[in-house]
């Protein structure tokens, strides 16, 4: 079976969608399938093409058996609505124009957001006459409306119509949370075409290891209790909560906050840290994926934070599973499905989103109890192994694809004739 996967992000980019797509595709190749990924020149989040790559019209490479086709797109930083929209639309157009040059395929999967990436799957499925799976990693446009990125009502209505068009036309929809599935059913989408496949973790990559003494020395944090936030520094994350908690704990010389990543809000957060003279907050830029297990290993606690909004009750940040795999207790400042997972797994402590006092108190509680940290970490690893092994989830996904390709999807047959 030949699977075509459309993804705006792919390694060497290190964000959650790149990791999810890569780990699924790699497993499918190991299980005997052919996989082609159509993506862009790696440039996220700064809008700067990575060293060793060019923003060519069309180029190919192979990564762990996966054929990777990179197309020219308008490259821009992950900030600013208009430029990013041009970036996303240019990808969709490039994919459509590349269809004649792509080999015969059995199924196309497109992942959203970005939403125009998702819509590209519709056009490819019609041109190639194959079934289309639409993967939903975030509700869009709801997620960008929630952070105030769009306010024009005409634009909003147009985007909502595109959303419903995609849901109706997809042969299967694969959301990453149960809440997303419920949302779609509430919009009138047939539950029979929805299959939830949650995010997970590569347990062989994120293996427990000892703290790297050289890394601790390099960062100047030997002997400290390290509270870490890894990931996007974006509008949705309200990272000022960390700075406010650090300010409350500035007299605790044994506690340090480590922020690793990049995003639209990083400069503002860094300036806020400097204005507050917070010597107990270390900020590093985006690191390669190969360095991240060592970063996780030196951490004592991980932070998973989002703004206090109803929409974010539906999401499950993928860093939860990496933290569990590395046996790091989680301080979860997210309500809804994410919090339920942490509480069911007994993998951490929950705080109210945006509540810096609760965050500071929870850090103090864990810093005072190595035994509690160990118990939460062990429980998290066990739960992740049982429920979120990426290899098992990838095989569930491929079973769905195989069923569709072998004729188990009536709407797929109808679509191929349109």
PDB file of N, CA and C in Angstrom, residues 125-167:
ATOM      1  N   UNK A 125      -7.140  13.982  -3.501  1.00  0.00           N
ATOM      2  CA  UNK A 125      -7.982  12.779  -3.556  1.00  0.00           C
ATOM      3  C   UNK A 125      -8.833  12.753  -4.818  1.00  0.00           C
ATOM      4  N   UNK A 126      -9.309  13.915  -5.249  1.00  0.00           N
ATOM      5  CA  UNK A 126     -10.129  13.966  -6.459  1.00  0.00           C
ATOM      6  C   UNK A 126      -9.281  13.764  -7.704  1.00  0.00           C
ATOM      7  N   UNK A 127      -8.122  14.378  -7.732  1.00  0.00           N
ATOM      8  CA  UNK A 127      -7.258  14.248  -8.899  1.00  0.00           C
ATOM      9  C   UNK A 127      -6.664  12.842  -9.021  1.00  0.00           C
ATOM     10  N   UNK A 128      -6.362  12.223  -7.886  1.00  0.00           N
ATOM     11  CA  UNK A 128      -5.781  10.881  -7.892  1.00  0.00           C
ATOM     12  C   UNK A 128      -6.832   9.778  -7.775  1.00  0.00           C
ATOM     13  N   UNK A 129      -8.089  10.162  -7.502  1.00  0.00           N
ATOM     14  CA  UNK A 129      -9.192   9.209  -7.366  1.00  0.00           C
ATOM     15  C   UNK A 129      -8.911   8.161  -6.285  1.00  0.00           C
ATOM     16  N   UNK A 130      -8.587   8.664  -5.108  1.00  0.00           N
ATOM     17  CA  UNK A 130      -8.297   7.791  -3.964  1.00  0.00           C
ATOM     18  C   UNK A 130      -9.031   8.333  -2.734  1.00  0.00           C
ATOM     19  N   UNK A 131      -9.208   7.512  -1.698  1.00  0.00           N
ATOM     20  CA  UNK A 131      -9.842   7.975  -0.466  1.00  0.00           C
ATOM     21  C   UNK A 131      -9.009   9.059   0.220  1.00  0.00           C
ATOM     22  N   UNK A 132      -9.707   9.893   0.996  1.00  0.00           N
ATOM     23  CA  UNK A 132      -9.060  11.000   1.718  1.00  0.00           C
ATOM     24  C   UNK A 132      -9.354  10.905   3.214  1.00  0.00           C
ATOM     25  N   UNK A 133      -8.286  10.875   3.987  1.00  0.00           N
ATOM     26  CA  UNK A 133      -8.385  10.937   5.447  1.00  0.00           C
ATOM     27  C   UNK A 133      -7.951  12.336   5.882  1.00  0.00           C
ATOM     28  N   UNK A 134      -8.805  13.003   6.629  1.00  0.00           N
ATOM     29  CA  UNK A 134      -8.488  14.319   7.175  1.00  0.00           C
ATOM     30  C   UNK A 134      -8.155  14.159   8.654  1.00  0.00           C
ATOM     31  N   UNK A 135      -6.913  14.466   9.013  1.00  0.00           N
ATOM     32  CA  UNK A 135      -6.468  14.389  10.404  1.00  0.00           C
ATOM     33  C   UNK A 135      -6.641  15.766  11.051  1.00  0.00           C
ATOM     34  N   UNK A 136      -7.252  15.815  12.225  1.00  0.00           N
ATOM     35  CA  UNK A 136      -7.484  17.075  12.928  1.00  0.00           C
ATOM     36  C   UNK A 136      -6.712  17.066  14.244  1.00  0.00           C
ATOM     37  N   UNK A 137      -5.635  17.883  14.283  1.00  0.00           N
ATOM     38  CA  UNK A 137      -4.819  17.977  15.494  1.00  0.00           C
ATOM     39  C   UNK A 137      -5.240  19.151  16.371  1.00  0.00           C
ATOM     40  N   UNK A 138      -6.066  20.035  15.821  1.00  0.00           N
ATOM     41  CA  UNK A 138      -6.549  21.197  16.558  1.00  0.00           C
ATOM     42  C   UNK A 138      -7.800  21.695  15.846  1.00  0.00           C
ATOM     43  N   UNK A 139      -8.755  22.213  16.611  1.00  0.00           N
ATOM     44  CA  UNK A 139      -9.966  22.742  15.991  1.00  0.00           C
ATOM     45  C   UNK A 139      -9.654  24.095  15.367  1.00  0.00           C
ATOM     46  N   UNK A 140      -9.939  24.181  14.074  1.00  0.00           N
ATOM     47  CA  UNK A 140      -9.608  25.388  13.318  1.00  0.00           C
ATOM     48  C   UNK A 140     -10.805  25.748  12.453  1.00  0.00           C
ATOM     49  N   UNK A 141     -11.332  26.961  12.522  1.00  0.00           N
ATOM     50  CA  UNK A 141     -10.661  28.178  13.012  1.00  0.00           C
ATOM     51  C   UNK A 141     -10.842  28.501  14.489  1.00  0.00           C
ATOM     52  N   UNK A 142     -11.520  27.633  15.258  1.00  0.00           N
ATOM     53  CA  UNK A 142     -11.800  27.953  16.656  1.00  0.00           C
ATOM     54  C   UNK A 142     -10.548  28.318  17.445  1.00  0.00           C
ATOM     55  N   UNK A 143      -9.446  27.615  17.190  1.00  0.00           N
ATOM     56  CA  UNK A 143      -8.233  27.853  17.974  1.00  0.00           C
ATOM     57  C   UNK A 143      -7.642  29.237  17.737  1.00  0.00           C
ATOM     58  N   UNK A 144      -7.709  29.730  16.492  1.00  0.00           N
ATOM     59  CA  UNK A 144      -7.157  31.059  16.242  1.00  0.00           C
ATOM     60  C   UNK A 144      -8.130  32.157  16.660  1.00  0.00           C
ATOM     61  N   UNK A 145      -9.423  31.838  16.668  1.00  0.00           N
ATOM     62  CA  UNK A 145     -10.384  32.812  17.186  1.00  0.00           C
ATOM     63  C   UNK A 145     -10.214  32.978  18.689  1.00  0.00           C
ATOM     64  N   UNK A 146      -9.890  31.882  19.371  1.00  0.00           N
ATOM     65  CA  UNK A 146      -9.783  31.911  20.824  1.00  0.00           C
ATOM     66  C   UNK A 146      -8.674  32.827  21.305  1.00  0.00           C
ATOM     67  N   UNK A 147      -7.609  32.955  20.528  1.00  0.00           N
ATOM     68  CA  UNK A 147      -6.489  33.807  20.947  1.00  0.00           C
ATOM     69  C   UNK A 147      -6.551  35.181  20.287  1.00  0.00           C
ATOM     70  N   UNK A 148      -7.656  35.454  19.598  1.00  0.00           N
ATOM     71  CA  UNK A 148      -7.862  36.784  19.035  1.00  0.00           C
ATOM     72  C   UNK A 148      -7.088  37.079  17.782  1.00  0.00           C
ATOM     73  N   UNK A 149      -6.629  36.041  17.064  1.00  0.00           N
ATOM     74  CA  UNK A 149      -5.843  36.265  15.848  1.00  0.00           C
ATOM     75  C   UNK A 149      -6.694  36.771  14.696  1.00  0.00           C
ATOM     76  N   UNK A 150      -8.016  36.496  14.734  1.00  0.00           N
ATOM     77  CA  UNK A 150      -8.933  36.972  13.701  1.00  0.00           C
ATOM     78  C   UNK A 150     -10.162  37.564  14.386  1.00  0.00           C
ATOM     79  N   UNK A 151     -10.602  38.717  13.906  1.00  0.00           N
ATOM     80  CA  UNK A 151     -11.805  39.338  14.451  1.00  0.00           C
ATOM     81  C   UNK A 151     -12.815  39.701  13.362  1.00  0.00           C
ATOM     82  N   UNK A 152     -12.396  39.688  12.100  1.00  0.00           N
ATOM     83  CA  UNK A 152     -13.273  40.049  10.995  1.00  0.00           C
ATOM     84  C   UNK A 152     -14.363  38.980  10.817  1.00  0.00           C
ATOM     85  N   UNK A 153     -15.625  39.380  10.992  1.00  0.00           N
ATOM     86  CA  UNK A 153     -16.724  38.419  10.982  1.00  0.00           C
ATOM     87  C   UNK A 153     -16.905  37.768   9.614  1.00  0.00           C
ATOM     88  N   UNK A 154     -16.661  38.503   8.556  1.00  0.00           N
ATOM     89  CA  UNK A 154     -16.791  37.930   7.215  1.00  0.00           C
ATOM     90  C   UNK A 154     -15.757  36.832   6.995  1.00  0.00           C
ATOM     91  N   UNK A 155     -14.521  37.098   7.408  1.00  0.00           N
ATOM     92  CA  UNK A 155     -13.457  36.088   7.301  1.00  0.00           C
ATOM     93  C   UNK A 155     -13.800  34.869   8.145  1.00  0.00           C
ATOM     94  N   UNK A 156     -14.301  35.112   9.349  1.00  0.00           N
ATOM     95  CA  UNK A 156     -14.645  34.012  10.253  1.00  0.00           C
ATOM     96  C   UNK A 156     -15.713  33.112   9.635  1.00  0.00           C
ATOM     97  N   UNK A 157     -16.759  33.720   9.081  1.00  0.00           N
ATOM     98  CA  UNK A 157     -17.818  32.921   8.457  1.00  0.00           C
ATOM     99  C   UNK A 157     -17.290  32.114   7.275  1.00  0.00           C
ATOM    100  N   UNK A 158     -16.400  32.719   6.500  1.00  0.00           N
ATOM    101  CA  UNK A 158     -15.810  32.002   5.378  1.00  0.00           C
ATOM    102  C   UNK A 158     -14.994  30.801   5.825  1.00  0.00           C
ATOM    103  N   UNK A 159     -14.217  30.984   6.881  1.00  0.00           N
ATOM    104  CA  UNK A 159     -13.397  29.892   7.388  1.00  0.00           C
ATOM    105  C   UNK A 159     -14.258  28.778   7.974  1.00  0.00           C
ATOM    106  N   UNK A 160     -15.344  29.158   8.632  1.00  0.00           N
ATOM    107  CA  UNK A 160     -16.238  28.143   9.198  1.00  0.00           C
ATOM    108  C   UNK A 160     -16.910  27.329   8.096  1.00  0.00           C
ATOM    109  N   UNK A 161     -17.226  27.973   6.975  1.00  0.00           N
ATOM    110  CA  UNK A 161     -17.801  27.230   5.852  1.00  0.00           C
ATOM    111  C   UNK A 161     -16.777  26.257   5.262  1.00  0.00           C
ATOM    112  N   UNK A 162     -15.529  26.688   5.175  1.00  0.00           N
ATOM    113  CA  UNK A 162     -14.478  25.786   4.700  1.00  0.00           C
ATOM    114  C   UNK A 162     -14.303  24.600   5.640  1.00  0.00           C
ATOM    115  N   UNK A 163     -14.386  24.874   6.939  1.00  0.00           N
ATOM    116  CA  UNK A 163     -14.274  23.802   7.937  1.00  0.00           C
ATOM    117  C   UNK A 163     -15.336  22.730   7.700  1.00  0.00           C
ATOM    118  N   UNK A 164     -16.586  23.140   7.555  1.00  0.00           N
ATOM    119  CA  UNK A 164     -17.666  22.181   7.362  1.00  0.00           C
ATOM    120  C   UNK A 164     -17.551  21.464   6.013  1.00  0.00           C
ATOM    121  N   UNK A 165     -17.082  22.180   4.991  1.00  0.00           N
ATOM    122  CA  UNK A 165     -16.861  21.551   3.686  1.00  0.00           C
ATOM    123  C   UNK A 165     -15.876  20.389   3.821  1.00  0.00           C
ATOM    124  N   UNK A 166     -14.777  20.636   4.540  1.00  0.00           N
ATOM    125  CA  UNK A 166     -13.763  19.597   4.698  1.00  0.00           C
ATOM    126  C   UNK A 166     -14.298  18.408   5.491  1.00  0.00           C
ATOM    127  N   UNK A 167     -15.022  18.677   6.563  1.00  0.00           N
ATOM    128  CA  UNK A 167     -15.584  17.590   7.366  1.00  0.00           C
ATOM    129  C   UNK A 167     -16.540  16.727   6.543  1.00  0.00           C
TER     130      UNK A 167
END
